[in-house]
Amino acid sequence: MRGVNRPARLVVLVSGSGTNLQALLDACTDPAYGARVVAVGADRDGIEGLARAERAGIPTFARSVSDFETREGWDAAMTTLVERFEPDVVVSAGFMKLLSTDFLAKFLTLNTHPALCPAFPGMHGPRDALEHGVKVTGATLFVVDAGVDTGPIVAQVPVEVAEDDDVDSLHERIKTAERAMLVDAVGRIAREGITVDGRRVRIGTSAR
Ligand code: GRF
């Protein structure tokens, strides 16, 4: 990541409650963190994620796929909207849509997934981990590529599965760990840079 702004400019994409977004917003109140959220985008209206951004005085935008005649139309609109905010990094934090290859070519895009990739990709990471009977699962931050939760891994955090966990209790514990991982990794990327070399991702001063 070259030519990064100081503080680094983040556009965050959300589809739901936005607790990961909130963790980033809270971290960004400290100037030493090195990043600021310049806009929050969504694929639907009326979600708590957008309300969190509005309360923080951050510009928002929302576009539903159903507002467009084609999926390509929505893809192009999201790309144009995000481009307007000139992000150094786009963070997809609970954003429930796949992004186009054109979007991914333009922006370094990170996504959080509530499982230890490459295990349990897709919409139901905590449920699938529980059903599989794993004893340890967790969360993964990765660089988004054309696949579903397949991109180069930036950071991971393990979470133990408790014997009496259900999907909600497990997901809530994963989300607590996930937020801390996201805040830590995005801050280090903003301050120190990132290099993606095939599947190997490096954060640090040598990455600039
Ligand atoms: C997170 O666990 C994320 O990994 C998953 O959905 C959850 C979003 O949570 N895709 P929130 O909207 O940030 O609270």
Coordinates of N, CA and C and ligand atoms in Angstrom, one line a residue:
M1 N 0.9 -1.2 0.0 CA 0.0 0.0 0.0 C 0.9 1.2 0.0
R2 N 0.9 2.0 -1.1 CA 1.8 3.1 -1.2 C 1.0 4.4 -1.2
G3 N 1.6 5.5 -0.9 CA 1.0 6.8 -0.9 C -0.2 6.9 0.0
V4 N -0.2 6.2 1.1 CA -1.3 6.2 2.0 C -1.5 7.6 2.7
N5 N -2.7 8.0 2.9 CA -3.0 9.2 3.5 C -2.7 9.1 5.0
R6 N -2.4 10.2 5.7 CA -2.3 10.3 7.1 C -3.4 11.2 7.7
P7 N -4.3 10.7 8.5 CA -4.6 9.3 8.8 C -5.2 8.6 7.5
A8 N -5.0 7.3 7.5 CA -5.5 6.5 6.4 C -7.0 6.6 6.3
R9 N -7.5 6.7 5.1 CA -8.9 6.9 4.8 C -9.6 5.5 4.7
L10 N -10.6 5.2 5.6 CA -11.3 4.0 5.5 C -12.7 4.2 5.0
V11 N -13.2 3.4 4.1 CA -14.6 3.3 3.8 C -15.1 1.9 4.4
V12 N -16.1 1.9 5.2 CA -16.6 0.7 5.8 C -17.9 0.3 5.2
L13 N -18.1 -0.9 4.8 CA -19.4 -1.4 4.2 C -20.1 -2.3 5.2
V14 N -21.3 -2.1 5.4 CA -22.1 -2.9 6.5 C -23.4 -3.3 5.9
S15 N -24.0 -4.4 6.5 CA -25.4 -4.8 6.2 C -26.2 -5.0 7.4
G16 N -25.7 -4.8 8.6 CA -26.5 -5.2 9.8 C -26.2 -4.3 11.0
S17 N -25.9 -5.0 12.1 CA -25.8 -4.2 13.4 C -24.6 -3.3 13.5
G18 N -23.5 -3.6 12.8 CA -22.4 -2.7 12.7 C -21.5 -2.6 14.0
T19 N -21.4 -3.7 14.7 CA -20.6 -3.6 15.9 C -19.1 -3.6 15.5
N20 N -18.7 -4.2 14.4 CA -17.3 -4.1 13.9 C -17.0 -2.7 13.5
L21 N -18.0 -2.1 12.8 CA -17.9 -0.7 12.4 C -17.7 0.2 13.7
Q22 N -18.5 -0.1 14.7 CA -18.5 0.7 15.9 C -17.1 0.6 16.6
A23 N -16.5 -0.6 16.6 CA -15.2 -0.8 17.1 C -14.2 0.1 16.4
L24 N -14.3 0.2 15.0 CA -13.4 1.0 14.2 C -13.6 2.5 14.5
L25 N -14.9 2.9 14.6 CA -15.2 4.3 14.9 C -14.6 4.7 16.3
D26 N -14.7 3.8 17.2 CA -14.2 4.1 18.6 C -12.7 4.2 18.5
A27 N -12.0 3.3 17.8 CA -10.6 3.3 17.7 C -10.1 4.6 17.0
C28 N -10.8 5.0 16.0 CA -10.4 6.2 15.2 C -10.6 7.5 16.0
T29 N -11.2 7.5 17.1 CA -11.3 8.8 17.9 C -9.9 9.1 18.5
D30 N -9.0 8.1 18.6 CA -7.6 8.4 19.0 C -6.7 8.7 17.8
P31 N -6.2 10.0 17.8 CA -5.4 10.3 16.6 C -4.2 9.4 16.4
A32 N -3.7 8.8 17.4 CA -2.6 7.9 17.3 C -2.9 6.6 16.6
Y33 N -4.2 6.4 16.4 CA -4.6 5.1 15.7 C -4.2 5.1 14.3
G34 N -4.2 6.3 13.6 CA -3.7 6.4 12.3 C -4.7 6.2 11.2
A35 N -6.0 6.1 11.5 CA -7.0 5.9 10.4 C -8.2 6.7 10.8
R36 N -9.0 7.0 9.8 CA -10.3 7.6 10.1 C -11.3 7.0 9.1
V37 N -12.6 6.8 9.6 CA -13.6 6.4 8.7 C -14.2 7.6 7.9
V38 N -14.1 7.6 6.6 CA -14.5 8.7 5.8 C -15.9 8.5 5.3
A39 N -16.4 7.3 5.2 CA -17.8 7.0 4.8 C -18.1 5.6 5.2
V40 N -19.5 5.4 5.3 CA -20.0 4.1 5.6 C -21.1 3.8 4.5
G41 N -20.9 2.7 3.8 CA -21.9 2.3 2.8 C -22.6 1.0 3.2
A42 N -23.8 0.9 2.6 CA -24.6 -0.3 2.9 C -25.4 -0.8 1.7
D43 N -25.9 -2.0 1.7 CA -26.7 -2.5 0.6 C -28.2 -2.5 1.0
R44 N -28.5 -1.8 2.1 CA -29.9 -1.7 2.5 C -30.0 -0.5 3.5
D45 N -31.3 0.0 3.5 CA -31.5 1.1 4.5 C -32.0 0.6 5.8
G46 N -32.0 1.5 6.8 CA -32.7 1.2 8.0 C -32.0 0.3 8.9
I47 N -30.6 0.2 8.8 CA -29.9 -0.8 9.7 C -29.1 0.0 10.7
E48 N -28.8 -0.7 11.8 CA -28.1 0.0 12.9 C -26.7 0.4 12.5
G49 N -26.1 -0.3 11.6 CA -24.8 0.1 11.1 C -24.8 1.5 10.6
L50 N -25.8 1.9 9.8 CA -25.9 3.2 9.2 C -26.2 4.2 10.3
A51 N -27.0 3.8 11.3 CA -27.4 4.7 12.4 C -26.1 5.0 13.2
R52 N -25.3 4.0 13.4 CA -24.0 4.3 14.1 C -23.1 5.3 13.4
A53 N -23.1 5.2 12.1 CA -22.3 6.2 11.3 C -22.9 7.6 11.4
E54 N -24.2 7.6 11.3 CA -24.9 9.0 11.4 C -24.6 9.6 12.7
R55 N -24.7 8.8 13.8 CA -24.5 9.4 15.1 C -23.0 9.9 15.3
A56 N -22.1 9.3 14.5 CA -20.7 9.7 14.6 C -20.4 10.8 13.6
G57 N -21.5 11.2 12.8 CA -21.3 12.3 11.9 C -20.5 11.9 10.6
I58 N -20.6 10.6 10.3 CA -19.8 10.1 9.1 C -20.8 10.1 7.9
P59 N -20.4 10.5 6.7 CA -21.3 10.4 5.6 C -21.6 8.9 5.3
T60 N -22.9 8.7 4.9 CA -23.3 7.4 4.6 C -24.0 7.3 3.2
F61 N -24.0 6.1 2.6 CA -24.8 5.9 1.4 C -25.3 4.4 1.4
A62 N -26.5 4.2 0.8 CA -27.1 2.9 0.8 C -27.7 2.7 -0.6
R63 N -27.4 1.6 -1.2 CA -28.0 1.2 -2.5 C -28.3 -0.3 -2.4
S64 N -29.6 -0.6 -2.7 CA -30.1 -2.0 -2.7 C -29.9 -2.5 -4.1
V65 N -29.6 -3.8 -4.2 CA -29.5 -4.4 -5.5 C -30.8 -4.3 -6.3
S66 N -31.9 -4.4 -5.5 CA -33.3 -4.3 -6.1 C -33.6 -3.0 -6.7
D67 N -32.8 -1.9 -6.4 CA -33.1 -0.6 -7.0 C -32.5 -0.5 -8.4
F68 N -31.8 -1.6 -8.8 CA -31.1 -1.5 -10.1 C -31.7 -2.6 -11.0
E69 N -31.6 -2.3 -12.3 CA -32.2 -3.3 -13.3 C -31.3 -4.6 -13.3
T70 N -30.0 -4.3 -13.2 CA -29.0 -5.5 -13.2 C -28.1 -5.4 -12.0
R71 N -27.5 -6.5 -11.7 CA -26.5 -6.6 -10.7 C -25.3 -5.8 -11.1
E72 N -25.0 -5.7 -12.4 CA -23.8 -4.9 -12.9 C -24.1 -3.5 -12.6
G73 N -25.3 -3.0 -12.7 CA -25.7 -1.6 -12.4 C -25.4 -1.3 -10.9
W74 N -25.8 -2.2 -10.1 CA -25.5 -2.0 -8.6 C -24.0 -2.0 -8.4
D75 N -23.3 -2.9 -9.0 CA -21.8 -3.0 -8.8 C -21.1 -1.7 -9.2
A76 N -21.6 -1.2 -10.4 CA -21.0 0.1 -10.9 C -21.3 1.2 -10.0
A77 N -22.5 1.3 -9.5 CA -22.9 2.4 -8.6 C -22.1 2.3 -7.3
M78 N -21.9 1.1 -6.7 CA -21.1 1.0 -5.5 C -19.7 1.4 -5.7
T79 N -19.2 1.0 -6.8 CA -17.8 1.4 -7.1 C -17.6 2.9 -7.2
T80 N -18.6 3.6 -7.9 CA -18.5 5.0 -8.1 C -18.6 5.7 -6.7
L81 N -19.6 5.2 -5.9 CA -19.8 5.9 -4.6 C -18.6 5.8 -3.7
V82 N -18.0 4.6 -3.7 CA -16.8 4.4 -2.8 C -15.6 5.2 -3.4
E83 N -15.5 5.2 -4.7 CA -14.4 6.0 -5.3 C -14.4 7.4 -4.9
R84 N -15.6 8.0 -4.7 CA -15.7 9.4 -4.4 C -15.0 9.7 -3.1
F85 N -14.9 8.7 -2.2 CA -14.3 9.0 -0.9 C -12.8 8.7 -0.8
E86 N -12.2 8.3 -2.0 CA -10.8 8.0 -2.1 C -10.2 7.2 -0.9
P87 N -10.7 6.0 -0.7 CA -10.2 5.2 0.4 C -8.9 4.6 0.2
D88 N -8.1 4.6 1.3 CA -6.9 3.8 1.2 C -7.2 2.3 1.4
V89 N -8.2 2.0 2.2 CA -8.7 0.7 2.5 C -10.2 0.7 2.6
V90 N -10.8 -0.3 2.0 CA -12.2 -0.6 2.2 C -12.4 -1.7 3.2
V91 N -13.2 -1.6 4.2 CA -13.4 -2.7 5.2 C -14.8 -3.1 5.0
S92 N -15.0 -4.4 4.6 CA -16.3 -5.0 4.5 C -16.5 -5.7 5.9
A93 N -17.4 -5.1 6.7 CA -17.6 -5.5 8.1 C -19.0 -6.0 8.3
G94 N -19.3 -7.3 8.0 CA -20.6 -7.8 8.0 C -21.4 -7.3 6.8
F95 N -20.7 -7.1 5.7 CA -21.4 -6.7 4.5 C -21.7 -7.9 3.7
M96 N -23.0 -8.1 3.4 CA -23.5 -9.4 2.9 C -23.6 -9.5 1.4
K97 N -22.8 -8.8 0.7 CA -22.8 -8.9 -0.8 C -21.4 -9.1 -1.3
L98 N -21.3 -9.9 -2.4 CA -20.0 -10.0 -3.0 C -19.7 -8.8 -3.8
L99 N -18.5 -8.4 -3.9 CA -18.1 -7.2 -4.6 C -17.5 -7.6 -6.0
S100 N -17.7 -6.7 -6.9 CA -17.3 -7.0 -8.3 C -15.7 -7.0 -8.5
T101 N -15.3 -7.7 -9.5 CA -13.8 -7.7 -9.8 C -13.3 -6.3 -10.0
D102 N -14.1 -5.5 -10.7 CA -13.7 -4.1 -11.0 C -13.5 -3.4 -9.6
F103 N -14.5 -3.6 -8.7 CA -14.4 -2.9 -7.4 C -13.1 -3.4 -6.7
L104 N -12.8 -4.7 -6.7 CA -11.7 -5.3 -6.0 C -10.4 -4.8 -6.6
A105 N -10.4 -4.6 -7.9 CA -9.2 -4.1 -8.6 C -8.9 -2.7 -8.2
K106 N -9.9 -1.9 -7.9 CA -9.7 -0.5 -7.6 C -9.3 -0.3 -6.1
F107 N -9.8 -1.1 -5.2 CA -9.6 -0.8 -3.8 C -9.1 -2.0 -3.0
L108 N -8.1 -1.8 -2.2 CA -7.7 -2.8 -1.2 C -8.9 -3.0 -0.3
T109 N -9.5 -4.2 -0.4 CA -10.7 -4.5 0.4 C -10.5 -5.6 1.4
L110 N -10.7 -5.4 2.6 CA -10.6 -6.4 3.7 C -12.0 -6.8 4.1
N111 N -12.1 -8.1 4.5 CA -13.3 -8.6 5.0 C -13.1 -9.4 6.3
T112 N -14.0 -9.3 7.2 CA -14.0 -10.2 8.4 C -14.9 -11.4 8.2
H113 N -14.4 -12.5 8.6 CA -15.3 -13.7 8.6 C -15.3 -14.5 9.9
P114 N -16.4 -14.9 10.4 CA -16.5 -15.4 11.8 C -16.2 -16.9 11.8
A115 N -15.0 -17.3 11.2 CA -14.5 -18.7 11.3 C -13.0 -18.6 11.0
L116 N -12.3 -19.7 11.2 CA -10.9 -19.7 10.8 C -10.7 -20.2 9.4
C117 N -10.6 -19.3 8.5 CA -10.4 -19.7 7.1 C -9.2 -20.5 6.9
P118 N -9.2 -21.5 6.0 CA -10.2 -21.8 5.0 C -11.4 -22.6 5.5
A119 N -11.5 -22.9 6.8 CA -12.7 -23.6 7.3 C -13.9 -22.8 7.2
F120 N -15.0 -23.4 7.0 CA -16.4 -22.9 7.1 C -16.6 -21.5 6.4
P121 N -16.4 -21.5 5.1 CA -16.7 -20.2 4.4 C -18.2 -20.1 4.3
G122 N -18.6 -18.9 3.8 CA -20.0 -18.6 3.5 C -20.7 -18.0 4.7
M123 N -22.1 -18.0 4.6 CA -22.9 -17.2 5.4 C -23.1 -17.7 6.8
H124 N -22.7 -19.0 7.1 CA -23.0 -19.6 8.4 C -21.8 -20.2 9.1
G125 N -20.7 -19.4 9.2 CA -19.5 -19.9 9.8 C -19.7 -20.4 11.2
P126 N -20.3 -19.7 12.1 CA -20.5 -20.2 13.5 C -21.3 -21.5 13.5
R127 N -22.4 -21.5 12.7 CA -23.3 -22.7 12.7 C -22.5 -23.9 12.2
D128 N -21.8 -23.7 11.1 CA -21.1 -24.8 10.4 C -20.0 -25.3 11.3
A129 N -19.3 -24.4 12.0 CA -18.3 -24.9 13.0 C -18.9 -25.7 14.1
L130 N -20.0 -25.2 14.6 CA -20.7 -25.9 15.7 C -21.1 -27.3 15.3
E131 N -21.8 -27.3 14.1 CA -22.3 -28.6 13.6 C -21.2 -29.6 13.3
H132 N -20.0 -29.1 12.9 CA -18.9 -30.0 12.6 C -18.2 -30.5 13.9
G133 N -18.5 -29.8 15.0 CA -18.0 -30.3 16.3 C -16.6 -29.9 16.6
V134 N -16.1 -28.8 15.9 CA -14.7 -28.4 16.2 C -14.6 -27.8 17.6
K135 N -13.5 -27.9 18.2 CA -13.3 -27.4 19.6 C -12.8 -26.0 19.6
V136 N -12.2 -25.6 18.5 CA -11.6 -24.2 18.3 C -12.1 -23.7 17.0
T137 N -12.7 -22.5 17.0 CA -13.0 -21.8 15.7 C -12.4 -20.4 15.9
G138 N -13.0 -19.4 15.3 CA -12.4 -18.0 15.5 C -12.9 -17.1 14.4
A139 N -12.0 -16.1 14.1 CA -12.4 -15.1 13.1 C -11.1 -14.9 12.3
T140 N -11.4 -14.5 11.0 CA -10.3 -14.2 10.0 C -10.5 -12.9 9.4
L141 N -9.4 -12.1 9.2 CA -9.5 -10.9 8.4 C -8.7 -11.2 7.2
F142 N -9.2 -11.0 6.0 CA -8.5 -11.4 4.8 C -8.7 -10.3 3.7
V143 N -7.9 -10.4 2.7 CA -8.0 -9.5 1.5 C -9.0 -10.1 0.6
V144 N -10.0 -9.4 0.2 CA -11.1 -10.0 -0.6 C -10.6 -10.3 -2.0
D145 N -10.9 -11.5 -2.4 CA -10.6 -11.8 -3.8 C -11.9 -12.3 -4.5
A146 N -11.9 -12.9 -5.6 CA -13.1 -13.2 -6.4 C -13.9 -14.4 -5.7
G147 N -13.3 -15.1 -4.8 CA -14.0 -16.2 -4.2 C -14.8 -15.8 -2.9
V148 N -15.4 -16.8 -2.3 CA -16.1 -16.6 -1.0 C -15.2 -16.9 0.1
D149 N -14.7 -15.9 0.8 CA -13.9 -16.1 2.0 C -12.6 -16.8 1.7
T150 N -12.1 -16.6 0.5 CA -10.9 -17.4 0.1 C -9.6 -16.5 0.0
G151 N -9.7 -15.2 0.2 CA -8.6 -14.3 0.0 C -7.4 -14.5 0.9
P152 N -6.3 -13.9 0.6 CA -5.1 -14.0 1.4 C -5.4 -13.5 2.8
I153 N -4.8 -14.2 3.8 CA -5.2 -14.0 5.2 C -4.3 -12.9 5.8
V154 N -4.9 -11.9 6.5 CA -4.2 -10.8 7.1 C -4.0 -11.1 8.6
A155 N -5.1 -11.6 9.3 CA -5.0 -11.9 10.7 C -6.1 -12.9 11.1
Q156 N -5.8 -13.7 12.1 CA -6.7 -14.6 12.6 C -6.7 -14.7 14.1
V157 N -7.8 -15.0 14.7 CA -7.9 -15.1 16.2 C -8.7 -16.4 16.5
P158 N -8.2 -17.2 17.4 CA -8.9 -18.4 17.8 C -9.9 -18.2 18.9
V159 N -11.0 -18.9 18.9 CA -12.0 -18.9 19.9 C -12.4 -20.3 20.3
E160 N -12.3 -20.7 21.6 CA -12.7 -22.0 22.0 C -14.2 -22.2 21.9
V161 N -14.7 -23.4 21.5 CA -16.1 -23.7 21.5 C -16.4 -24.3 22.8
A162 N -17.4 -23.8 23.5 CA -17.8 -24.3 24.8 C -18.8 -25.4 24.6
E163 N -18.9 -26.4 25.5 CA -19.8 -27.5 25.4 C -21.2 -27.1 25.3
D164 N -21.6 -26.0 26.0 CA -23.0 -25.6 26.0 C -23.3 -24.5 25.0
D165 N -22.4 -24.2 24.1 CA -22.6 -23.2 23.1 C -23.8 -23.5 22.2
D166 N -24.6 -22.5 21.8 CA -25.4 -22.5 20.7 C -24.9 -21.6 19.6
V167 N -25.5 -21.4 18.5 CA -24.9 -20.6 17.4 C -24.8 -19.2 17.9
D168 N -25.8 -18.7 18.6 CA -25.7 -17.3 19.0 C -24.6 -17.0 20.0
S169 N -24.5 -17.9 21.0 CA -23.5 -17.6 22.1 C -22.1 -17.7 21.4
L170 N -21.9 -18.7 20.5 CA -20.6 -18.9 19.9 C -20.3 -17.6 19.0
H171 N -21.3 -17.2 18.2 CA -21.1 -16.1 17.3 C -20.8 -14.8 18.1
E172 N -21.5 -14.6 19.3 CA -21.2 -13.4 20.1 C -19.8 -13.4 20.6
R173 N -19.3 -14.6 21.1 CA -17.9 -14.7 21.6 C -16.9 -14.5 20.4
I174 N -17.2 -15.0 19.3 CA -16.4 -14.8 18.1 C -16.3 -13.3 17.8
K175 N -17.5 -12.7 17.8 CA -17.5 -11.2 17.4 C -16.7 -10.4 18.4
T176 N -16.7 -10.7 19.6 CA -15.8 -10.0 20.6 C -14.4 -10.1 20.2
A177 N -13.9 -11.3 19.9 CA -12.5 -11.5 19.4 C -12.3 -10.8 18.1
E178 N -13.3 -10.9 17.2 CA -13.2 -10.4 15.8 C -13.0 -8.9 15.8
R179 N -13.7 -8.2 16.7 CA -13.6 -6.7 16.7 C -12.2 -6.3 17.1
A180 N -11.7 -7.0 18.2 CA -10.3 -6.7 18.6 C -9.3 -6.9 17.5
M181 N -9.4 -8.1 16.8 CA -8.5 -8.4 15.7 C -8.6 -7.4 14.6
L182 N -9.8 -7.0 14.3 CA -10.0 -6.0 13.2 C -9.4 -4.7 13.5
V183 N -9.7 -4.2 14.7 CA -9.1 -2.9 15.1 C -7.6 -2.9 15.1
D184 N -7.0 -4.0 15.7 CA -5.6 -4.1 15.8 C -5.0 -4.1 14.4
A185 N -5.5 -5.0 13.5 CA -4.9 -5.2 12.2 C -5.1 -3.9 11.3
V186 N -6.2 -3.3 11.3 CA -6.5 -2.1 10.5 C -5.6 -1.0 10.9
G187 N -5.4 -0.8 12.2 CA -4.6 0.2 12.8 C -3.1 0.0 12.3
R188 N -2.7 -1.2 12.4 CA -1.3 -1.5 12.1 C -1.1 -1.3 10.6
I189 N -2.1 -1.7 9.8 CA -2.0 -1.5 8.3 C -1.9 0.0 8.0
A190 N -2.8 0.8 8.7 CA -2.8 2.3 8.5 C -1.5 2.9 8.9
R191 N -0.9 2.4 9.9 CA 0.4 3.1 10.4 C 1.6 2.5 9.7
E192 N 1.6 1.3 9.3 CA 2.8 0.6 8.9 C 2.8 0.1 7.5
G193 N 1.6 0.0 6.9 CA 1.6 -0.5 5.5 C 1.3 -2.0 5.4
I194 N 1.0 -2.4 4.2 CA 0.7 -3.8 4.0 C 1.2 -4.3 2.6
T195 N 1.8 -5.5 2.6 CA 2.2 -6.0 1.3 C 1.5 -7.4 1.1
V196 N 0.9 -7.6 -0.1 CA 0.2 -8.8 -0.4 C 1.0 -9.4 -1.5
D197 N 1.7 -10.6 -1.2 CA 2.5 -11.3 -2.2 C 2.0 -12.7 -2.4
G198 N 1.2 -12.8 -3.4 CA 0.5 -14.1 -3.6 C -0.5 -14.3 -2.4
R199 N -0.3 -15.4 -1.7 CA -1.2 -15.6 -0.5 C -0.6 -15.1 0.8
R200 N 0.7 -14.6 0.7 CA 1.3 -14.1 1.9 C 1.1 -12.6 2.1
V201 N 0.6 -12.3 3.3 CA 0.3 -10.9 3.6 C 1.3 -10.5 4.8
R202 N 1.9 -9.3 4.6 CA 2.8 -8.8 5.6 C 2.4 -7.4 6.0
I203 N 2.3 -7.2 7.3 CA 2.1 -5.8 7.8 C 3.4 -5.4 8.5
G204 N 3.8 -4.2 8.3 CA 5.0 -3.7 9.0 C 5.7 -2.7 8.2
T205 N 6.7 -2.1 8.8 CA 7.4 -1.1 8.2 C 8.2 -1.5 6.9
S206 N 8.6 -2.8 6.9 CA 9.2 -3.3 5.8 C 8.3 -3.5 4.6
A207 N 6.9 -3.4 4.9 CA 5.9 -3.6 3.9 C 5.7 -2.4 3.0
R208 N 6.4 -1.3 3.3 CA 6.1 -0.1 2.5 C 7.0 0.0 1.3
Ligands
GRF1 C1 -19.5 -10.5 11.9 O1 -19.4 -11.7 12.7 C2 -19.0 -10.7 10.5 O2 -17.8 -11.5 10.5 C3 -20.1 -11.5 9.9 O3 -21.3 -10.9 10.4 C4 -21.0 -10.2 11.6 C5 -21.3 -8.8 11.5 O4 -21.4 -8.2 12.7 N1 -20.0 -11.5 8.5 P1 -21.6 -6.6 12.9 O5 -22.7 -6.1 11.9 O6 -20.3 -6.0 12.7 O7 -22.1 -6.5 14.3

